[in-house]
XYZ file of C-alpha atoms in Angstrom:
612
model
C -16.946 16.955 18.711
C -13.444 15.587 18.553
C -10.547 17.187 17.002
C -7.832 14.906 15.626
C -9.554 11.547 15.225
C -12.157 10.878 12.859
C -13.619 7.708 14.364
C -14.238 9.476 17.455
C -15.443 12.590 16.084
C -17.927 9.714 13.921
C -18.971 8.244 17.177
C -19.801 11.433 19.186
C -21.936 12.421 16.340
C -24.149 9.033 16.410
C -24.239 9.554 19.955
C -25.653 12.806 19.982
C -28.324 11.660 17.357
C -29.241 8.402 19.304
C -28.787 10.179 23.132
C -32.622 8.970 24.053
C -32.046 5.395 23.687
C -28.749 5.090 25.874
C -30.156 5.670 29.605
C -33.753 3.881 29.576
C -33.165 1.015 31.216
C -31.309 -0.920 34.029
C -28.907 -2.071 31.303
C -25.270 0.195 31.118
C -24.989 2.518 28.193
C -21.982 0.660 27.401
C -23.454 -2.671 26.811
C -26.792 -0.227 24.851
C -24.231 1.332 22.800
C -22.386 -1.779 21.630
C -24.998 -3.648 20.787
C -26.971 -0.934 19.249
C -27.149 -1.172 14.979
C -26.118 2.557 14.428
C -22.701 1.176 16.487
C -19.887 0.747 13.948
C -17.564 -2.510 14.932
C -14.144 -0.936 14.407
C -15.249 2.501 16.744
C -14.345 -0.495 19.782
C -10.664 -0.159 18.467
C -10.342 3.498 18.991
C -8.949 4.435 22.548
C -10.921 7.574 22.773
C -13.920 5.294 22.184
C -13.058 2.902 24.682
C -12.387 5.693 27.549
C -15.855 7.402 26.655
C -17.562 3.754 26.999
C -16.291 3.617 30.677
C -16.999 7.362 31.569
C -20.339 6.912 30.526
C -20.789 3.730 32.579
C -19.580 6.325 35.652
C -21.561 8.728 35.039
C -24.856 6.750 34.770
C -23.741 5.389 38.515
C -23.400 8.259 39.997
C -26.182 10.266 38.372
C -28.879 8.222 37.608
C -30.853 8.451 40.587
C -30.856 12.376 40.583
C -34.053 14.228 39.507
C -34.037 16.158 36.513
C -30.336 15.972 36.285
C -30.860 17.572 32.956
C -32.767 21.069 34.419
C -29.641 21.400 37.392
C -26.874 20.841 34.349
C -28.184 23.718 31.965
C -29.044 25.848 35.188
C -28.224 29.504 33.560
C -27.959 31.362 36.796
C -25.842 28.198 38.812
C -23.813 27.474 36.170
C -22.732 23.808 37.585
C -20.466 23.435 34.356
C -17.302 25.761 33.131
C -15.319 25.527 30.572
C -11.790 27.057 30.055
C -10.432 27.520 26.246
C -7.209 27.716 25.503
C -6.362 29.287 22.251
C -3.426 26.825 20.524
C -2.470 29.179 17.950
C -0.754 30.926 20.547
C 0.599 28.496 21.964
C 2.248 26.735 18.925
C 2.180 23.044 18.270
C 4.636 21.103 20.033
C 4.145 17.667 20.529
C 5.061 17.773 24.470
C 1.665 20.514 24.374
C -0.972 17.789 22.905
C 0.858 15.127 25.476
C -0.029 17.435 28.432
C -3.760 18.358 27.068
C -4.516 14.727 26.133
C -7.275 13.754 28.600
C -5.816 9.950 28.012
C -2.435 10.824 29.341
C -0.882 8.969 26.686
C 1.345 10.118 23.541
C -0.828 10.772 20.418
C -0.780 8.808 17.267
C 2.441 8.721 15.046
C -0.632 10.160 12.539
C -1.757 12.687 15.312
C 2.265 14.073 15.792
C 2.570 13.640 11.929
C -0.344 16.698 11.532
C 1.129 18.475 14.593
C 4.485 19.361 12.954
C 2.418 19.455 9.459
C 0.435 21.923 11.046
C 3.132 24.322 13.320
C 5.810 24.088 9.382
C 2.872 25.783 8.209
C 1.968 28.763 10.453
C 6.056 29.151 10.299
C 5.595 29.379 6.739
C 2.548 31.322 6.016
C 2.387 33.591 9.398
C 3.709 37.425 8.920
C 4.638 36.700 4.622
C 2.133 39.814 2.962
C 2.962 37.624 -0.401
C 0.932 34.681 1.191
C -2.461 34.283 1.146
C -3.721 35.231 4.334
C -6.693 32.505 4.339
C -4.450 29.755 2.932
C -3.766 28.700 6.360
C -7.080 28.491 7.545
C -8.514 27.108 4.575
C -5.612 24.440 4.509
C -6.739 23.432 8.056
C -10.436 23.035 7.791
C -9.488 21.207 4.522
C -7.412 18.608 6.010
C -9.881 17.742 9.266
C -13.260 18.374 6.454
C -13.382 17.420 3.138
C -10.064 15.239 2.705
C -10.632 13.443 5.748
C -13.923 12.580 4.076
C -12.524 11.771 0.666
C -9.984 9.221 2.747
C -12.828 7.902 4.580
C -14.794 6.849 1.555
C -12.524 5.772 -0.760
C -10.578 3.065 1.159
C -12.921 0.629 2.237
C -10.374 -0.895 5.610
C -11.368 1.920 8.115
C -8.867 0.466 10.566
C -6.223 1.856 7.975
C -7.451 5.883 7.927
C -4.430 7.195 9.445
C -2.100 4.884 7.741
C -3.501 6.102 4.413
C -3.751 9.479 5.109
C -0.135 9.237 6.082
C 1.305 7.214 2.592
C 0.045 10.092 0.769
C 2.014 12.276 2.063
C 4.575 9.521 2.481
C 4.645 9.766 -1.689
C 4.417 13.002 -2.618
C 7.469 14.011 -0.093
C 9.726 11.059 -1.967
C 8.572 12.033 -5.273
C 9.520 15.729 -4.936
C 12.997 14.661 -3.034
C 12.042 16.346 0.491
C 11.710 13.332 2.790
C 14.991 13.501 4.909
C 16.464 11.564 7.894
C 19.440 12.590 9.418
C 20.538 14.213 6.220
C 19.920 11.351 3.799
C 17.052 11.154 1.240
C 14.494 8.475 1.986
C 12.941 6.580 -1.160
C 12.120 3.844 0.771
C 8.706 3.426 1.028
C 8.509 1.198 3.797
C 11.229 2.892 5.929
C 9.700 2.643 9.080
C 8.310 5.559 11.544
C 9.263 8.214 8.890
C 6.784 10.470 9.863
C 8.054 11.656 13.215
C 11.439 11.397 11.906
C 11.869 13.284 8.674
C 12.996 16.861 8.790
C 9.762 18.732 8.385
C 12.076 22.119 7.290
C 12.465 20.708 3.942
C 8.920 21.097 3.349
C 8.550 24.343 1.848
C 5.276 26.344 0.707
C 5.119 24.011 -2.633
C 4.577 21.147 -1.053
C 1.632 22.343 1.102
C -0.003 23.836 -2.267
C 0.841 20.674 -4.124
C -1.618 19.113 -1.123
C -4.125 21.638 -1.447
C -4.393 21.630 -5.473
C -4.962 17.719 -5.332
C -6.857 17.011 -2.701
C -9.336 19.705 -3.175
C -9.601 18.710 -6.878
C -10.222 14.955 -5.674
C -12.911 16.264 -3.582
C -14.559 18.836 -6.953
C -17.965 18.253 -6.749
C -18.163 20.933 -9.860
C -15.642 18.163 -12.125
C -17.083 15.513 -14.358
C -17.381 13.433 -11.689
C -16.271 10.272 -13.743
C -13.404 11.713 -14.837
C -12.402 11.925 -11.103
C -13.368 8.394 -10.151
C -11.182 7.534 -13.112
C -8.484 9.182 -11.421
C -9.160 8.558 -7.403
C -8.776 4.256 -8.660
C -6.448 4.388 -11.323
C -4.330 6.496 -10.223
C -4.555 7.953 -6.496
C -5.869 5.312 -4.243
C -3.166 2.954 -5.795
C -0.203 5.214 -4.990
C -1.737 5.044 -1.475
C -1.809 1.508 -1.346
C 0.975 0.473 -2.625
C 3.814 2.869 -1.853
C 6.339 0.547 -3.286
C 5.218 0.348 -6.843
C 7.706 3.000 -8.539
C 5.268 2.991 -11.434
C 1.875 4.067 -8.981
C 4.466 6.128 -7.240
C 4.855 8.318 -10.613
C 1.805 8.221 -11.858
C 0.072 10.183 -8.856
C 3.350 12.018 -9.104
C 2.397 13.430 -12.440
C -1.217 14.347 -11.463
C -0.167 15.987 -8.359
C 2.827 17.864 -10.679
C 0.399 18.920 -13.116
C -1.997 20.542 -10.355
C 0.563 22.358 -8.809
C 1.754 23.874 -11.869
C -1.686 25.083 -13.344
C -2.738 26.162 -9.661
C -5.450 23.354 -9.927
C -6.637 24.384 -13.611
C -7.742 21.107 -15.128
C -8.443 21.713 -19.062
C -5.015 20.003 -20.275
C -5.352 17.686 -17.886
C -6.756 14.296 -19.926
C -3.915 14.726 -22.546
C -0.999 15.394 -19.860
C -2.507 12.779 -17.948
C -2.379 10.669 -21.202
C 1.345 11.079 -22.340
C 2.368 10.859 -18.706
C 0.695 7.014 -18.678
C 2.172 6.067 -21.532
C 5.368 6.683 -20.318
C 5.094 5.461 -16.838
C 3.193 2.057 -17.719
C 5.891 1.096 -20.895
C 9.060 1.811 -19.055
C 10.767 -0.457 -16.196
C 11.564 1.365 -12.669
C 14.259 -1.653 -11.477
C 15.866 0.300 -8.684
C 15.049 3.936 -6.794
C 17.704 5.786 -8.858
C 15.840 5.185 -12.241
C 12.966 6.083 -10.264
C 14.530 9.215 -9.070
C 15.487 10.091 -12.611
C 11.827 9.647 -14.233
C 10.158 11.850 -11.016
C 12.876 15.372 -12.454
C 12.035 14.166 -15.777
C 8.129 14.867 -14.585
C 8.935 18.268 -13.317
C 10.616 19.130 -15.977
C 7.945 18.692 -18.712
C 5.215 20.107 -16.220
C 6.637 23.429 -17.323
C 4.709 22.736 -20.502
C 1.643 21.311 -19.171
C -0.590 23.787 -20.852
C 0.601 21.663 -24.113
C 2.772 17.923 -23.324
C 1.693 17.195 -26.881
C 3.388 20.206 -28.552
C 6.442 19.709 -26.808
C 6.544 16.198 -27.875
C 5.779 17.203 -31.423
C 9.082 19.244 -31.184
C 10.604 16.351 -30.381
C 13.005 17.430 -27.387
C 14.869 14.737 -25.716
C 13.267 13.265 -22.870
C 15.739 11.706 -19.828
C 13.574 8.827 -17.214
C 11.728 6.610 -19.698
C 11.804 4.315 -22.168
C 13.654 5.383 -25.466
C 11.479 3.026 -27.568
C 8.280 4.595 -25.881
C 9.612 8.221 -25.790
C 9.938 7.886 -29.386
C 6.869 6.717 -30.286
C 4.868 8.820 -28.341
C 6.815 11.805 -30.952
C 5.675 9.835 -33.427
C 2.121 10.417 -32.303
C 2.521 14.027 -31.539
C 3.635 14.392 -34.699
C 0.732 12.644 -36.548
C -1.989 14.497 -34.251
C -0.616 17.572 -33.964
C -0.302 18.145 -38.038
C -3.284 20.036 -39.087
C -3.443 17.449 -42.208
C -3.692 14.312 -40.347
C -7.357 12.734 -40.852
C -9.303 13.438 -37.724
C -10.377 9.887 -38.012
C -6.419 8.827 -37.673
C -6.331 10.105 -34.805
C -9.057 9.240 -32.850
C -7.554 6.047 -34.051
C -4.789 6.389 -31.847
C -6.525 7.340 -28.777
C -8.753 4.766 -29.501
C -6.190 1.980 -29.598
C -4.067 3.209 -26.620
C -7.139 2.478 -24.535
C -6.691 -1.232 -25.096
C -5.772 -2.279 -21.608
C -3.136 -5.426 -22.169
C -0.959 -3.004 -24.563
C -1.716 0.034 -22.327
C -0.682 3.322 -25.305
C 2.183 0.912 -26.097
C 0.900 0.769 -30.280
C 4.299 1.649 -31.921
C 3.982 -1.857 -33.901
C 0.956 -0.748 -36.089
C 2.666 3.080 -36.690
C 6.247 1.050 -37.702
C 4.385 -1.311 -39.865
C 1.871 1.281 -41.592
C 4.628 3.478 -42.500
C 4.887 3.844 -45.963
C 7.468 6.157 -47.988
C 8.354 8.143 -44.714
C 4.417 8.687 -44.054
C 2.468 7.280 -41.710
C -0.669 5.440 -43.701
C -4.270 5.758 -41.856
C -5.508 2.155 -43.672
C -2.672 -0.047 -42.798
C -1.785 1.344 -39.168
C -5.935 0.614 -38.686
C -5.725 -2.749 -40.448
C -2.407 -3.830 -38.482
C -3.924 -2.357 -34.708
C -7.176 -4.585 -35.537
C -5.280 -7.395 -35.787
C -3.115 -7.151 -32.994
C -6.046 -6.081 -30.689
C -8.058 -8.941 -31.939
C -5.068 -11.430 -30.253
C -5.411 -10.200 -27.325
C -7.974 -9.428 -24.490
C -6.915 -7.244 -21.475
C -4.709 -9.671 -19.569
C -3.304 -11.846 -21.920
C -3.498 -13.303 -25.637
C -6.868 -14.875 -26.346
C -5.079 -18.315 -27.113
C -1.538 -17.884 -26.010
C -0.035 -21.559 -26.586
C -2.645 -21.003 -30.687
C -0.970 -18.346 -31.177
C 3.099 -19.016 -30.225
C 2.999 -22.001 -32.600
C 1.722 -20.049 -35.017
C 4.587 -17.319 -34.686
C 6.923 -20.479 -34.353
C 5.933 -21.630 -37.706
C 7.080 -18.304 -39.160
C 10.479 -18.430 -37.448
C 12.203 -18.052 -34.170
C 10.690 -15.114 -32.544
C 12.312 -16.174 -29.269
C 13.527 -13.355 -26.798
C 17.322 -13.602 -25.394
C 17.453 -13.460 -21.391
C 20.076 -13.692 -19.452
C 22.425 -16.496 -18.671
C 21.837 -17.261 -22.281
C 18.510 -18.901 -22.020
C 15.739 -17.250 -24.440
C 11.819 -17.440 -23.862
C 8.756 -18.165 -25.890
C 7.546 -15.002 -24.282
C 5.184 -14.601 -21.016
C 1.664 -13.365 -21.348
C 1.893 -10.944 -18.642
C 1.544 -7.436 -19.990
C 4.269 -5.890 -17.288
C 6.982 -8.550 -17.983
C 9.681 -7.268 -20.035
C 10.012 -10.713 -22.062
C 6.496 -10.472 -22.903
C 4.164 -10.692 -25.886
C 3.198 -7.307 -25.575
C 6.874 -6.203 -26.128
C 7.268 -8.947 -28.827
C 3.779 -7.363 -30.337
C 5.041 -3.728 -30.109
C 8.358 -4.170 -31.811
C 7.123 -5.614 -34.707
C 9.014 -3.482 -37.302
C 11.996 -5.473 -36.192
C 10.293 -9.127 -35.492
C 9.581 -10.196 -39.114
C 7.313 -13.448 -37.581
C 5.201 -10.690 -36.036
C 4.517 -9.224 -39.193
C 4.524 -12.006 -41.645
C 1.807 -13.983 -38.750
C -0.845 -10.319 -39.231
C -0.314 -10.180 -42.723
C -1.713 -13.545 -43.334
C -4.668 -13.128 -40.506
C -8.088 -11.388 -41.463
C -10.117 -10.271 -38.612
C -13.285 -11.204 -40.574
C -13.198 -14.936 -39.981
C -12.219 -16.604 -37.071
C -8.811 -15.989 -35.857
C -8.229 -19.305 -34.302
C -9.332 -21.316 -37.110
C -6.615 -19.579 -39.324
C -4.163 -19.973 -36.095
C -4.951 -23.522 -37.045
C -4.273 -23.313 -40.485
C -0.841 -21.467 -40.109
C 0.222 -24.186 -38.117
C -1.103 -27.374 -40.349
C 0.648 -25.462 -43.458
C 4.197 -25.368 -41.297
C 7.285 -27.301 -43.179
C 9.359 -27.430 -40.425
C 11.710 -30.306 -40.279
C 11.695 -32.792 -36.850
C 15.319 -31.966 -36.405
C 14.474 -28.204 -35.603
C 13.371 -27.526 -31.813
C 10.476 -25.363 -32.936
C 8.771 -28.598 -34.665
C 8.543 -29.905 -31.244
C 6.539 -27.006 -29.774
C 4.208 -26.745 -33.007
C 3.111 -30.391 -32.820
C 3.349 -31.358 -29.157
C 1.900 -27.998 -27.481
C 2.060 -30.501 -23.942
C 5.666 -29.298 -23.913
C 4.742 -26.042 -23.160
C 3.607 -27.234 -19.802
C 6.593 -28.356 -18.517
C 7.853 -24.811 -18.322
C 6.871 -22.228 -15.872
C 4.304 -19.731 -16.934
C 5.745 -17.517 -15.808
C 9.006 -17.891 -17.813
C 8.797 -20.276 -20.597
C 12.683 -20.696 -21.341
C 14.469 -23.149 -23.106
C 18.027 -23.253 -23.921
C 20.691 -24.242 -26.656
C 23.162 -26.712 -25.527
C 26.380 -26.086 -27.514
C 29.432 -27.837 -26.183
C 32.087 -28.341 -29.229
C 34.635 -30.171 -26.838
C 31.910 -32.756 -25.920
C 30.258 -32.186 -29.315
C 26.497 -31.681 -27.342
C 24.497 -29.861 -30.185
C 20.588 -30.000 -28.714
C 18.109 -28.038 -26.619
C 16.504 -28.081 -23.785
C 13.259 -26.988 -22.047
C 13.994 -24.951 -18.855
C 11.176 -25.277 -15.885
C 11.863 -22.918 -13.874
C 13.991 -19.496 -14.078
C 17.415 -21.156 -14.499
C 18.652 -23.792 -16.489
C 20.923 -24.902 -12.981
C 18.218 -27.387 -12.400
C 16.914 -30.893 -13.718
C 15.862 -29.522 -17.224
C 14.523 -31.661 -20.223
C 15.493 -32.102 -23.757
C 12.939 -31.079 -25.853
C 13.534 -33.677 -28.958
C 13.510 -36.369 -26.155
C 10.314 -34.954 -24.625
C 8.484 -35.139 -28.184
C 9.691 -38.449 -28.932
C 8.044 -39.531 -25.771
C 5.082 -37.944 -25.819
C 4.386 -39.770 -29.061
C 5.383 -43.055 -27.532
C 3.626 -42.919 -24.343
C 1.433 -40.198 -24.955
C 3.078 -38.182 -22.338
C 5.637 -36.052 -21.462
C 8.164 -35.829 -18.804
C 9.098 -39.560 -19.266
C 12.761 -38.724 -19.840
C 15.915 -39.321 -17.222
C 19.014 -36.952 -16.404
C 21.083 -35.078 -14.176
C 21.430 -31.760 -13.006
C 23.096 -28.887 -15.382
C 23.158 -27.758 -18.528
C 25.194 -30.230 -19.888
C 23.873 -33.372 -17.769
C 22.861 -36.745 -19.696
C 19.692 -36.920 -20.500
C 18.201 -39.974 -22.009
C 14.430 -42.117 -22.684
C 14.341 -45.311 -21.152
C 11.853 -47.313 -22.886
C 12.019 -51.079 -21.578
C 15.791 -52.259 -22.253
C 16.438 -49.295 -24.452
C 17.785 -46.093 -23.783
C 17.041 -43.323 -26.176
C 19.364 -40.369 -26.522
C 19.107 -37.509 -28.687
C 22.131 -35.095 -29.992
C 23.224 -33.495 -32.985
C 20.220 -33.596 -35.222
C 19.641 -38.156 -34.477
C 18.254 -40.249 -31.664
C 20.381 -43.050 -30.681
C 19.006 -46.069 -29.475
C 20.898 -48.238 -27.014
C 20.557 -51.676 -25.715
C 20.778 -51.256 -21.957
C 21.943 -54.884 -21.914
C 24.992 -55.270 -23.480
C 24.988 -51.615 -24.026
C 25.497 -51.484 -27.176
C 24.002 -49.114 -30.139
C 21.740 -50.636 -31.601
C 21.088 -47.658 -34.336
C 20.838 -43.877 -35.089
C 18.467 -41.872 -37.042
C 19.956 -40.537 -40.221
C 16.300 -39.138 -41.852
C 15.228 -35.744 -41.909
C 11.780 -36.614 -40.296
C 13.840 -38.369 -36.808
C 11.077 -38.391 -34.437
C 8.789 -40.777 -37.189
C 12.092 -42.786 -37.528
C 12.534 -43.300 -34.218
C 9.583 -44.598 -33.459
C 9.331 -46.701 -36.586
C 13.324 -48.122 -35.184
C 11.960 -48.849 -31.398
C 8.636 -50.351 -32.815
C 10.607 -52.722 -34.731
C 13.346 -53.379 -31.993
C 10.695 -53.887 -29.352
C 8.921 -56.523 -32.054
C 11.809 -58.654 -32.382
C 12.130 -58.954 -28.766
C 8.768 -60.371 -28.091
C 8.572 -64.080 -28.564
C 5.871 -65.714 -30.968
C 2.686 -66.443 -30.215
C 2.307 -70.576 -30.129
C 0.380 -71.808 -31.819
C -1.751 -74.884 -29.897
C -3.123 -76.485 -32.636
């Protein structure tokens, strides 16, 4: 067997199994072995691999033409083999030690060192305490090189990557918990390189190797509902491993590993801490390491109370890390479940709807909108959640372009962003100008709720999308007409930000606004009146001239005319003589316009002669 590398302990065991079919014929048992089906393709990556490959060539040169080789090697009485062991827990674990007993001669793997000092912290910890547990050690040991090297194995499906995953594990759970020093500074930087043989392994104390043993060996339960743990190993654990810099994956397997390490790997409260603690983390925004920092104490905190998150929360103590808006709501819901008067069938209500996966426990709209005389009514929050949920499948909104005109035609429901631009709102569920945040603040966006109360999730929801929008009374002059009737505008924005922007300038008296492509408005950007006009004209958008800015000219060229839109009109310009040939002065100015440049366009075309 092999001690520290799994792909070579993998490969002796093959070997052993397939022994008879490596020396049968003139071929070398390197060339047998790698093209032999039991023969997995990374094992030619692996060093150890690669020096056993050779040795066997050797050995099948120099001993192949000796009879019954086999009968003179396990010779009891000649003994032709000895073996000397050398006991290394008396020795300790220094890394200079594996160097010198590495057959290779060459340093060990940054994972190798990384268990090395793992290993020697612990027996400094553990060895001589009568409050330890004697076996911890031990068990800890055969643990790590067993049944979590196994559970790493199968769950990551890039074998190449073992070590390296092994390693962000423990990569995480040191930042989370504050212990990962260098030189005296606290690392939160996930991708800071070579941290393993550099952090200060004395600030890894007893619960940090107990935080290990409570979550891998619950990973590994084969006595847990075993769905319930595949939940957990890909929602939860194998994406903290992956991706180290997510703060959000970061604090999730945070709170699972918190949890275990409080109850000493008791599980029964697990689903509802588990719950709270993912509403949290998925509805509140990480942006730098010290919000980050902040939300991993809040964890600890409230994992003194993990026998019972949701009776703390129904006290409602003041919670530091996360979201205020989502804090408070989920109070709100510890207060509805937790009161012994609350229909049962409200609240599976509200576990049921948190499992929608674009709004992710994030249902505050349907509690602010069912509330009714300081209660919280069953029948409207389960009328107002069946709406929303019917908008919106687990990505996006069904019909996302349907269903902002239709919010348009109630009002401006825009979202303010910086640098003064506002958005129609993204579909992207993590965004924080999204319609998932416009969705779950509906107490205070009144198009929100005046767009549900007039849906009924019996009939077909885009049909009466339709009829919202065909019902709308919106004059041409306002920017959301535009939008409404010409949805093609929406394509000349950015998915990924859909922001437009108000052009007031009193000193040059520019009173318009205009569609934004990308992020900022520092760009060529387009009017939206201008864009409408010509989309009716030519059928198409993005016809319209202008500079760069803000407040750049924009104008419509359409053969010698120049159309120009401000302040409510279009004016229409004879590129000629350049003079203004006329201004809109109706309320419906995109029908007028094109009615005026009709009728200018007429009079320039000559009459037809006629021959006869």
């Amino acid at each position: 067997s092999y001690e520290t590398r799994i792909s070579s302990r993998r490969f002796i065991e093959a070997l052993v199994d397939n022994r008879k079919q490596i020396f049968v014929d003139s071929l070398s048992p390197s060339e047998k072995i790698l093209d032999s089906e039991w023969f997995v393709s990374s094992w030619q990556f692996d060093p150890t691999i690669q020096s056993m490959l050779v040795m066997l060539d050797d050995i099948k040169k120099c001993f192949n033409d000796v009879d019954d080789l086999a009968g003179l090697l396990s010779d009891s009485n000649n003994k032709p083999l000895v073996f000397q062991f050398l006991d290394m827990e008396e020795l300790g674990m220094e890394d200079t030690l594996y160097i010198k007993l590495n057959a290779r001669g060459k340093p060990l793997t940054e994972f190798e060192n990384f268990k090395a000092r793992l290993f020697g912290r612990m027996h400094e910890l553990y060895t001589g305490d009568g409050d330890k547990d004697d076996n911890f050690e031990t068990n800890f040991k055969h643990a790590f090189d067993g049944k979590w090297t196994d559970l790493f194995w199968k769950q990551f499906e890039d074998k190449d990557k073992f070590d390296e995953n092994y390693l962000n594990f423990f990569n995480v759970l040191f930042m989370n918990n504050s212990v990962l020093f260098i030189d005296g500074m606290l690392i939160t930087n996930a991708s800071h390189p070579h941290w393993a043989n550099k952090f200060e392994i004395s600030k890894i104390d007893t619960s940090m190797f107990e935080t290990v043993y409570y979550c891998l060996n619950f990973l590994c339960d084969d006595k847990c509902d075993p769905k319930f743990i595949e939940n957990i190993i890909k929602n939860i654990f194998a994406p903290a491993v992956q991706d180290r810099t997510s703060h959000q994956n970061r604090l999730m397997l945070h709170a699972l590993t918190t949890y275990l390490y409080k109850s000493k790997g008791k599980t029964e409260s697990l689903d509802k801490w588990l719950r709270i603690m993912q509403n949290l983390i998925k509805n509140s925004s990480f942006d730098d390491n010290r919000s980050y920092q902040r939300a991993a104490k809040s964890i600890l905190k409230m994992s003194d109370h993990w026998q019972d998150l949701l009776a703390y929360f129904n006290d409602g103590v003041k919670i530091d890390g996360f979201s205020p808006e989502q804090v408070n709501e989920e109070h709100i819901k510890a207060q509805i479940i937790s009161n012994p008067d609350t229909d049962p069938a409200f609240k599976k209500a509200i576990y049921d709807a948190e499992k929608h996966q674009y709004f992710c426990g994030q249902i505050r709209s349907a509690l602010y909108l069912a509330k009714d005389s300081g209660k919280y009514d069953f029948d409207k929050f389960k009328c107002y959640w069946d709406k929303i949920a019917a908008l919106f499948d687990k990505n996006k909104p069904k019909n996302g372009l349907l269903l902002r005109r239709a919010l348009l035609s109630k009002g401006d429901y825009t979202m303010s962003v910086k640098g003064s631009c506002k958005t129609l709102c993204v579909d992207s569920s993590s965004d924080t100008y999204s319609l998932k945040r416009l969705f779950s603040n509906g107490k205070e966006v009144k198009e929100v709720k005046e767009l549900l109360d007039d849906l009924n999730t019996t009939n077909d929801l885009d049909n009466q999308l339709e009829e919202i929008i065909k019902k709308s009374t919106i004059s041409q002059k306002d920017w959301r007409y535009c939008f409404i009737q010409y949805p093609a505008l929406f394509g000349l924005m950015d998915p990924n930000y859909l922001r437009i922007k108000k052009v007031d300038d009193y000193f040059s008296n520019l009173h318009y606004h205009i569609i934004i492509p990308k992020k900022s408005s520092n760009g060529y950007n387009y009017s939206t009146h201008l864009e409408a006009l010509s989309l009716e004209y030519f059928k198409a958008c993005n016809k319209s001239v202008n500079d760069i800015g803000t407040f750049a000219e924009r104008y419509l060229p359409i053969k010698d005319f120049k159309v120009t839109y401000n302040n409510g009109a279009y004016t229409i310009t004879n590129n000629k003589d350049k003079t203004i040939q006329t201004k809109t002065d109706d309320d419906d100015v995109i029908t007028e316009a094109l009615d005026i440049i009709k009728k200018l366009l007429a009079e320039q075309t000559p009459p037809t002669q006629n021959n006869n």
